[in-house]
Amino acid sequence: MQEIKFILNGENVTVKVNPNETLLKVLREKLGMTGTKEGCGEGECGACTVIFDSRPVNSCIIPAAKVNGKEVLTIEGLSKNGELHPIQEAFIEAGAIQCGFCTPGVVLSAKAILDKYDDPDEETIKDELSGHLCRCTGYLQFYDAIKLAVEKIKEMKK
Ligand code: FES
Ligand code: FES
């Protein structure tokens, strides 16, 4: 067992991990972050996406020990003071949530896209979301939701 310390959703956390434990397992089973979903468990579906040091990653293939001293954002850290993030609002308004299983990962990748681009075109959005599988095939609604989120964020900055 190794003790690791990192910043999770803006808070300092300390947790003991085994060398073979993934970040996904530690987030869900030791830190209660069950919004991070397990799909394939092999880095192929994007359901387990979290933001690790400003980049979206598949937490099912990241050893937990790797985040020692770093920063991780899960879906639980996106809303502030009980208010949804504009990306979350946009996903609801655009009808981009069907069964919801892939949604936390897609929303976090959407955040990473909008942190990188002010006004991404559809090709860029498609490209950046290419690692996400949605069994409900809500891809078009994802693109609409992200475009709507761009408008919401522009409005907030006025
Ligand atoms: Fe991690 Fe599928 S559960 S990529
Ligand atoms: Fe069901 Fe994507 S909304 S898997």
PDB file of C-alpha atoms and ligand atoms in Angstrom:
ATOM      1  CA  MET A   1       0.000   0.000   0.000  1.00  0.00           C
ATOM      2  CA  GLN A   2       1.196   3.472  -0.870  1.00  0.00           C
ATOM      3  CA  GLU A   3      -0.266   6.690   0.527  1.00  0.00           C
ATOM      4  CA  ILE A   4      -0.976   9.247  -2.170  1.00  0.00           C
ATOM      5  CA  LYS A   5      -2.113  12.870  -1.869  1.00  0.00           C
ATOM      6  CA  PHE A   6      -3.767  14.819  -4.643  1.00  0.00           C
ATOM      7  CA  ILE A   7      -6.331  17.533  -5.300  1.00  0.00           C
ATOM      8  CA  LEU A   8      -9.740  16.075  -6.102  1.00  0.00           C
ATOM      9  CA  ASN A   9     -12.398  18.544  -7.214  1.00  0.00           C
ATOM     10  CA  GLY A  10     -10.514  21.375  -5.504  1.00  0.00           C
ATOM     11  CA  GLU A  11     -10.012  19.566  -2.172  1.00  0.00           C
ATOM     12  CA  ASN A  12      -6.853  17.914  -0.825  1.00  0.00           C
ATOM     13  CA  VAL A  13      -7.329  14.168  -0.394  1.00  0.00           C
ATOM     14  CA  THR A  14      -5.095  11.441   1.006  1.00  0.00           C
ATOM     15  CA  VAL A  15      -5.744   7.784   0.233  1.00  0.00           C
ATOM     16  CA  LYS A  16      -3.901   4.466   0.453  1.00  0.00           C
ATOM     17  CA  VAL A  17      -3.653   2.589  -2.839  1.00  0.00           C
ATOM     18  CA  ASN A  18      -2.254  -0.704  -4.092  1.00  0.00           C
ATOM     19  CA  PRO A  19       0.233  -0.600  -6.974  1.00  0.00           C
ATOM     20  CA  ASN A  20      -2.246  -2.405  -9.270  1.00  0.00           C
ATOM     21  CA  GLU A  21      -5.270  -0.214  -8.443  1.00  0.00           C
ATOM     22  CA  THR A  22      -6.592   2.040 -11.168  1.00  0.00           C
ATOM     23  CA  LEU A  23      -7.625   5.629 -10.662  1.00  0.00           C
ATOM     24  CA  LEU A  24     -11.188   4.591 -11.598  1.00  0.00           C
ATOM     25  CA  LYS A  25     -11.329   1.981  -8.829  1.00  0.00           C
ATOM     26  CA  VAL A  26      -9.933   4.363  -6.217  1.00  0.00           C
ATOM     27  CA  LEU A  27     -12.277   7.184  -7.233  1.00  0.00           C
ATOM     28  CA  ARG A  28     -15.361   4.962  -7.117  1.00  0.00           C
ATOM     29  CA  GLU A  29     -14.569   2.600  -4.262  1.00  0.00           C
ATOM     30  CA  LYS A  30     -12.385   4.628  -1.897  1.00  0.00           C
ATOM     31  CA  LEU A  31     -13.426   8.215  -2.581  1.00  0.00           C
ATOM     32  CA  GLY A  32     -17.148   7.837  -3.342  1.00  0.00           C
ATOM     33  CA  MET A  33     -16.937   9.434  -6.809  1.00  0.00           C
ATOM     34  CA  THR A  34     -19.448   7.066  -8.401  1.00  0.00           C
ATOM     35  CA  GLY A  35     -20.304   9.579 -11.134  1.00  0.00           C
ATOM     36  CA  THR A  36     -17.221   8.200 -12.878  1.00  0.00           C
ATOM     37  CA  LYS A  37     -18.553   5.156 -14.722  1.00  0.00           C
ATOM     38  CA  GLU A  38     -16.939   1.858 -15.639  1.00  0.00           C
ATOM     39  CA  GLY A  39     -17.765   0.609 -19.114  1.00  0.00           C
ATOM     40  CA  CYS A  40     -15.173  -1.466 -20.955  1.00  0.00           C
ATOM     41  CA  GLY A  41     -12.414  -1.206 -18.337  1.00  0.00           C
ATOM     42  CA  GLU A  42      -9.883  -1.257 -21.188  1.00  0.00           C
ATOM     43  CA  GLY A  43      -9.517   2.355 -22.337  1.00  0.00           C
ATOM     44  CA  GLU A  44     -11.902   1.966 -25.278  1.00  0.00           C
ATOM     45  CA  CYS A  45     -15.242   3.600 -24.356  1.00  0.00           C
ATOM     46  CA  GLY A  46     -14.585   6.871 -22.490  1.00  0.00           C
ATOM     47  CA  ALA A  47     -17.198   6.199 -19.765  1.00  0.00           C
ATOM     48  CA  CYS A  48     -14.543   6.575 -17.047  1.00  0.00           C
ATOM     49  CA  THR A  49     -13.188   9.921 -18.309  1.00  0.00           C
ATOM     50  CA  VAL A  50     -11.929  12.389 -15.733  1.00  0.00           C
ATOM     51  CA  ILE A  51      -9.796  15.499 -16.142  1.00  0.00           C
ATOM     52  CA  PHE A  52      -6.251  14.847 -14.947  1.00  0.00           C
ATOM     53  CA  ASP A  53      -3.968  17.881 -14.929  1.00  0.00           C
ATOM     54  CA  SER A  54      -6.222  19.692 -17.431  1.00  0.00           C
ATOM     55  CA  ARG A  55      -6.527  16.782 -19.886  1.00  0.00           C
ATOM     56  CA  PRO A  56      -9.322  14.220 -20.277  1.00  0.00           C
ATOM     57  CA  VAL A  57      -8.062  10.699 -19.541  1.00  0.00           C
ATOM     58  CA  ASN A  58      -9.533   7.206 -19.266  1.00  0.00           C
ATOM     59  CA  SER A  59      -9.249   6.605 -15.518  1.00  0.00           C
ATOM     60  CA  CYS A  60      -9.616   2.812 -16.001  1.00  0.00           C
ATOM     61  CA  ILE A  61      -6.111   2.590 -17.457  1.00  0.00           C
ATOM     62  CA  ILE A  62      -4.348   5.120 -15.205  1.00  0.00           C
ATOM     63  CA  PRO A  63      -2.622   3.673 -12.130  1.00  0.00           C
ATOM     64  CA  ALA A  64      -3.960   5.597  -9.115  1.00  0.00           C
ATOM     65  CA  ALA A  65      -0.408   6.212  -7.872  1.00  0.00           C
ATOM     66  CA  LYS A  66       0.227   8.354 -10.958  1.00  0.00           C
ATOM     67  CA  VAL A  67      -2.022  11.170  -9.676  1.00  0.00           C
ATOM     68  CA  ASN A  68       0.081  11.664  -6.537  1.00  0.00           C
ATOM     69  CA  GLY A  69       0.693  15.416  -6.188  1.00  0.00           C
ATOM     70  CA  LYS A  70      -1.530  16.231  -9.170  1.00  0.00           C
ATOM     71  CA  GLU A  71      -5.076  17.482  -9.758  1.00  0.00           C
ATOM     72  CA  VAL A  72      -8.166  15.493 -10.782  1.00  0.00           C
ATOM     73  CA  LEU A  73     -11.653  16.724 -11.661  1.00  0.00           C
ATOM     74  CA  THR A  74     -14.629  14.352 -11.732  1.00  0.00           C
ATOM     75  CA  ILE A  75     -18.207  15.128 -12.687  1.00  0.00           C
ATOM     76  CA  GLU A  76     -18.987  15.774  -8.995  1.00  0.00           C
ATOM     77  CA  GLY A  77     -16.643  18.774  -9.077  1.00  0.00           C
ATOM     78  CA  LEU A  78     -18.246  20.531 -12.017  1.00  0.00           C
ATOM     79  CA  SER A  79     -21.244  22.161 -10.343  1.00  0.00           C
ATOM     80  CA  LYS A  80     -20.540  24.986  -7.911  1.00  0.00           C
ATOM     81  CA  ASN A  81     -22.680  25.964  -4.886  1.00  0.00           C
ATOM     82  CA  GLY A  82     -25.489  23.705  -6.045  1.00  0.00           C
ATOM     83  CA  GLU A  83     -25.579  25.341  -9.504  1.00  0.00           C
ATOM     84  CA  LEU A  84     -25.017  23.217 -12.587  1.00  0.00           C
ATOM     85  CA  HIS A  85     -22.133  24.132 -14.877  1.00  0.00           C
ATOM     86  CA  PRO A  86     -23.358  25.734 -18.154  1.00  0.00           C
ATOM     87  CA  ILE A  87     -22.192  22.597 -20.012  1.00  0.00           C
ATOM     88  CA  GLN A  88     -24.431  20.449 -17.792  1.00  0.00           C
ATOM     89  CA  GLU A  89     -27.362  22.837 -18.364  1.00  0.00           C
ATOM     90  CA  ALA A  90     -26.725  22.705 -22.113  1.00  0.00           C
ATOM     91  CA  PHE A  91     -26.714  18.884 -22.125  1.00  0.00           C
ATOM     92  CA  ILE A  92     -30.098  18.855 -20.389  1.00  0.00           C
ATOM     93  CA  GLU A  93     -31.587  21.538 -22.661  1.00  0.00           C
ATOM     94  CA  ALA A  94     -30.299  19.885 -25.843  1.00  0.00           C
ATOM     95  CA  GLY A  95     -31.709  16.490 -24.815  1.00  0.00           C
ATOM     96  CA  ALA A  96     -28.204  15.038 -24.883  1.00  0.00           C
ATOM     97  CA  ILE A  97     -28.809  12.653 -21.982  1.00  0.00           C
ATOM     98  CA  GLN A  98     -30.537   9.361 -22.727  1.00  0.00           C
ATOM     99  CA  CYS A  99     -29.636   6.503 -20.350  1.00  0.00           C
ATOM    100  CA  GLY A 100     -26.936   8.784 -18.937  1.00  0.00           C
ATOM    101  CA  PHE A 101     -24.225   6.144 -18.623  1.00  0.00           C
ATOM    102  CA  CYS A 102     -21.738   7.845 -20.918  1.00  0.00           C
ATOM    103  CA  THR A 103     -22.807  11.372 -19.921  1.00  0.00           C
ATOM    104  CA  PRO A 104     -20.338  12.198 -17.095  1.00  0.00           C
ATOM    105  CA  GLY A 105     -17.391  11.290 -19.304  1.00  0.00           C
ATOM    106  CA  VAL A 106     -18.729  13.161 -22.324  1.00  0.00           C
ATOM    107  CA  VAL A 107     -19.495  16.266 -20.231  1.00  0.00           C
ATOM    108  CA  LEU A 108     -15.937  16.276 -18.852  1.00  0.00           C
ATOM    109  CA  SER A 109     -14.497  15.938 -22.351  1.00  0.00           C
ATOM    110  CA  ALA A 110     -16.800  18.787 -23.419  1.00  0.00           C
ATOM    111  CA  LYS A 111     -15.290  20.892 -20.630  1.00  0.00           C
ATOM    112  CA  ALA A 112     -11.793  20.065 -21.859  1.00  0.00           C
ATOM    113  CA  ILE A 113     -12.830  21.046 -25.409  1.00  0.00           C
ATOM    114  CA  LEU A 114     -14.229  24.388 -24.252  1.00  0.00           C
ATOM    115  CA  ASP A 115     -11.172  25.065 -22.099  1.00  0.00           C
ATOM    116  CA  LYS A 116      -9.100  24.597 -25.271  1.00  0.00           C
ATOM    117  CA  TYR A 117     -11.286  26.284 -27.918  1.00  0.00           C
ATOM    118  CA  ASP A 118     -13.578  29.338 -27.584  1.00  0.00           C
ATOM    119  CA  ASP A 119     -15.853  28.320 -30.446  1.00  0.00           C
ATOM    120  CA  PRO A 120     -15.015  24.843 -31.794  1.00  0.00           C
ATOM    121  CA  ASP A 121     -16.523  23.768 -35.115  1.00  0.00           C
ATOM    122  CA  GLU A 122     -18.382  20.463 -35.448  1.00  0.00           C
ATOM    123  CA  GLU A 123     -15.384  18.637 -36.922  1.00  0.00           C
ATOM    124  CA  THR A 124     -13.253  19.626 -33.944  1.00  0.00           C
ATOM    125  CA  ILE A 125     -15.963  18.550 -31.498  1.00  0.00           C
ATOM    126  CA  LYS A 126     -16.365  15.196 -33.297  1.00  0.00           C
ATOM    127  CA  ASP A 127     -12.653  14.670 -33.308  1.00  0.00           C
ATOM    128  CA  GLU A 128     -12.243  15.503 -29.625  1.00  0.00           C
ATOM    129  CA  LEU A 129     -15.164  13.218 -28.660  1.00  0.00           C
ATOM    130  CA  SER A 130     -13.996  10.339 -30.837  1.00  0.00           C
ATOM    131  CA  GLY A 131     -12.931   8.285 -27.797  1.00  0.00           C
ATOM    132  CA  HIS A 132     -16.471   8.172 -26.397  1.00  0.00           C
ATOM    133  CA  LEU A 133     -18.931   5.406 -27.159  1.00  0.00           C
ATOM    134  CA  CYS A 134     -22.599   6.136 -26.541  1.00  0.00           C
ATOM    135  CA  ARG A 135     -24.753   3.005 -26.659  1.00  0.00           C
ATOM    136  CA  CYS A 136     -27.818   5.233 -27.010  1.00  0.00           C
ATOM    137  CA  THR A 137     -26.146   6.889 -30.024  1.00  0.00           C
ATOM    138  CA  GLY A 138     -26.812  10.443 -28.878  1.00  0.00           C
ATOM    139  CA  TYR A 139     -23.868  11.902 -30.785  1.00  0.00           C
ATOM    140  CA  LEU A 140     -25.770  14.610 -32.653  1.00  0.00           C
ATOM    141  CA  GLN A 141     -27.253  15.850 -29.397  1.00  0.00           C
ATOM    142  CA  PHE A 142     -23.737  16.028 -27.912  1.00  0.00           C
ATOM    143  CA  TYR A 143     -22.643  18.333 -30.720  1.00  0.00           C
ATOM    144  CA  ASP A 144     -25.771  20.494 -30.253  1.00  0.00           C
ATOM    145  CA  ALA A 145     -25.217  20.615 -26.494  1.00  0.00           C
ATOM    146  CA  ILE A 146     -21.610  21.732 -26.862  1.00  0.00           C
ATOM    147  CA  LYS A 147     -22.590  24.473 -29.332  1.00  0.00           C
ATOM    148  CA  LEU A 148     -25.300  25.589 -26.887  1.00  0.00           C
ATOM    149  CA  ALA A 149     -22.743  25.574 -24.059  1.00  0.00           C
ATOM    150  CA  VAL A 150     -20.510  27.877 -26.153  1.00  0.00           C
ATOM    151  CA  GLU A 151     -23.406  30.378 -26.349  1.00  0.00           C
ATOM    152  CA  LYS A 152     -24.108  30.100 -22.627  1.00  0.00           C
ATOM    153  CA  ILE A 153     -20.470  30.685 -21.725  1.00  0.00           C
ATOM    154  CA  LYS A 154     -20.283  33.690 -24.107  1.00  0.00           C
ATOM    155  CA  GLU A 155     -23.431  35.114 -22.441  1.00  0.00           C
ATOM    156  CA  MET A 156     -21.881  34.688 -18.975  1.00  0.00           C
ATOM    157  CA  LYS A 157     -18.757  36.583 -20.053  1.00  0.00           C
ATOM    158  CA  LYS A 158     -20.724  39.639 -21.274  1.00  0.00           C
TER     159      LYS A 158
HETATM  160 FE1  FES B   1     -12.482   3.281 -19.202  1.00  0.00          FE
HETATM  161 FE2  FES B   1     -14.122   2.239 -20.978  1.00  0.00          FE
HETATM  162  S1  FES B   1     -14.247   2.143 -18.802  1.00  0.00           S
HETATM  163  S2  FES B   1     -12.440   3.579 -21.321  1.00  0.00           S
HETATM  164 FE1  FES B   2     -26.799   6.057 -22.978  1.00  0.00          FE
HETATM  165 FE2  FES B   2     -24.786   7.468 -23.966  1.00  0.00          FE
HETATM  166  S1  FES B   2     -26.690   8.246 -23.199  1.00  0.00           S
HETATM  167  S2  FES B   2     -24.792   5.402 -23.420  1.00  0.00           S
END
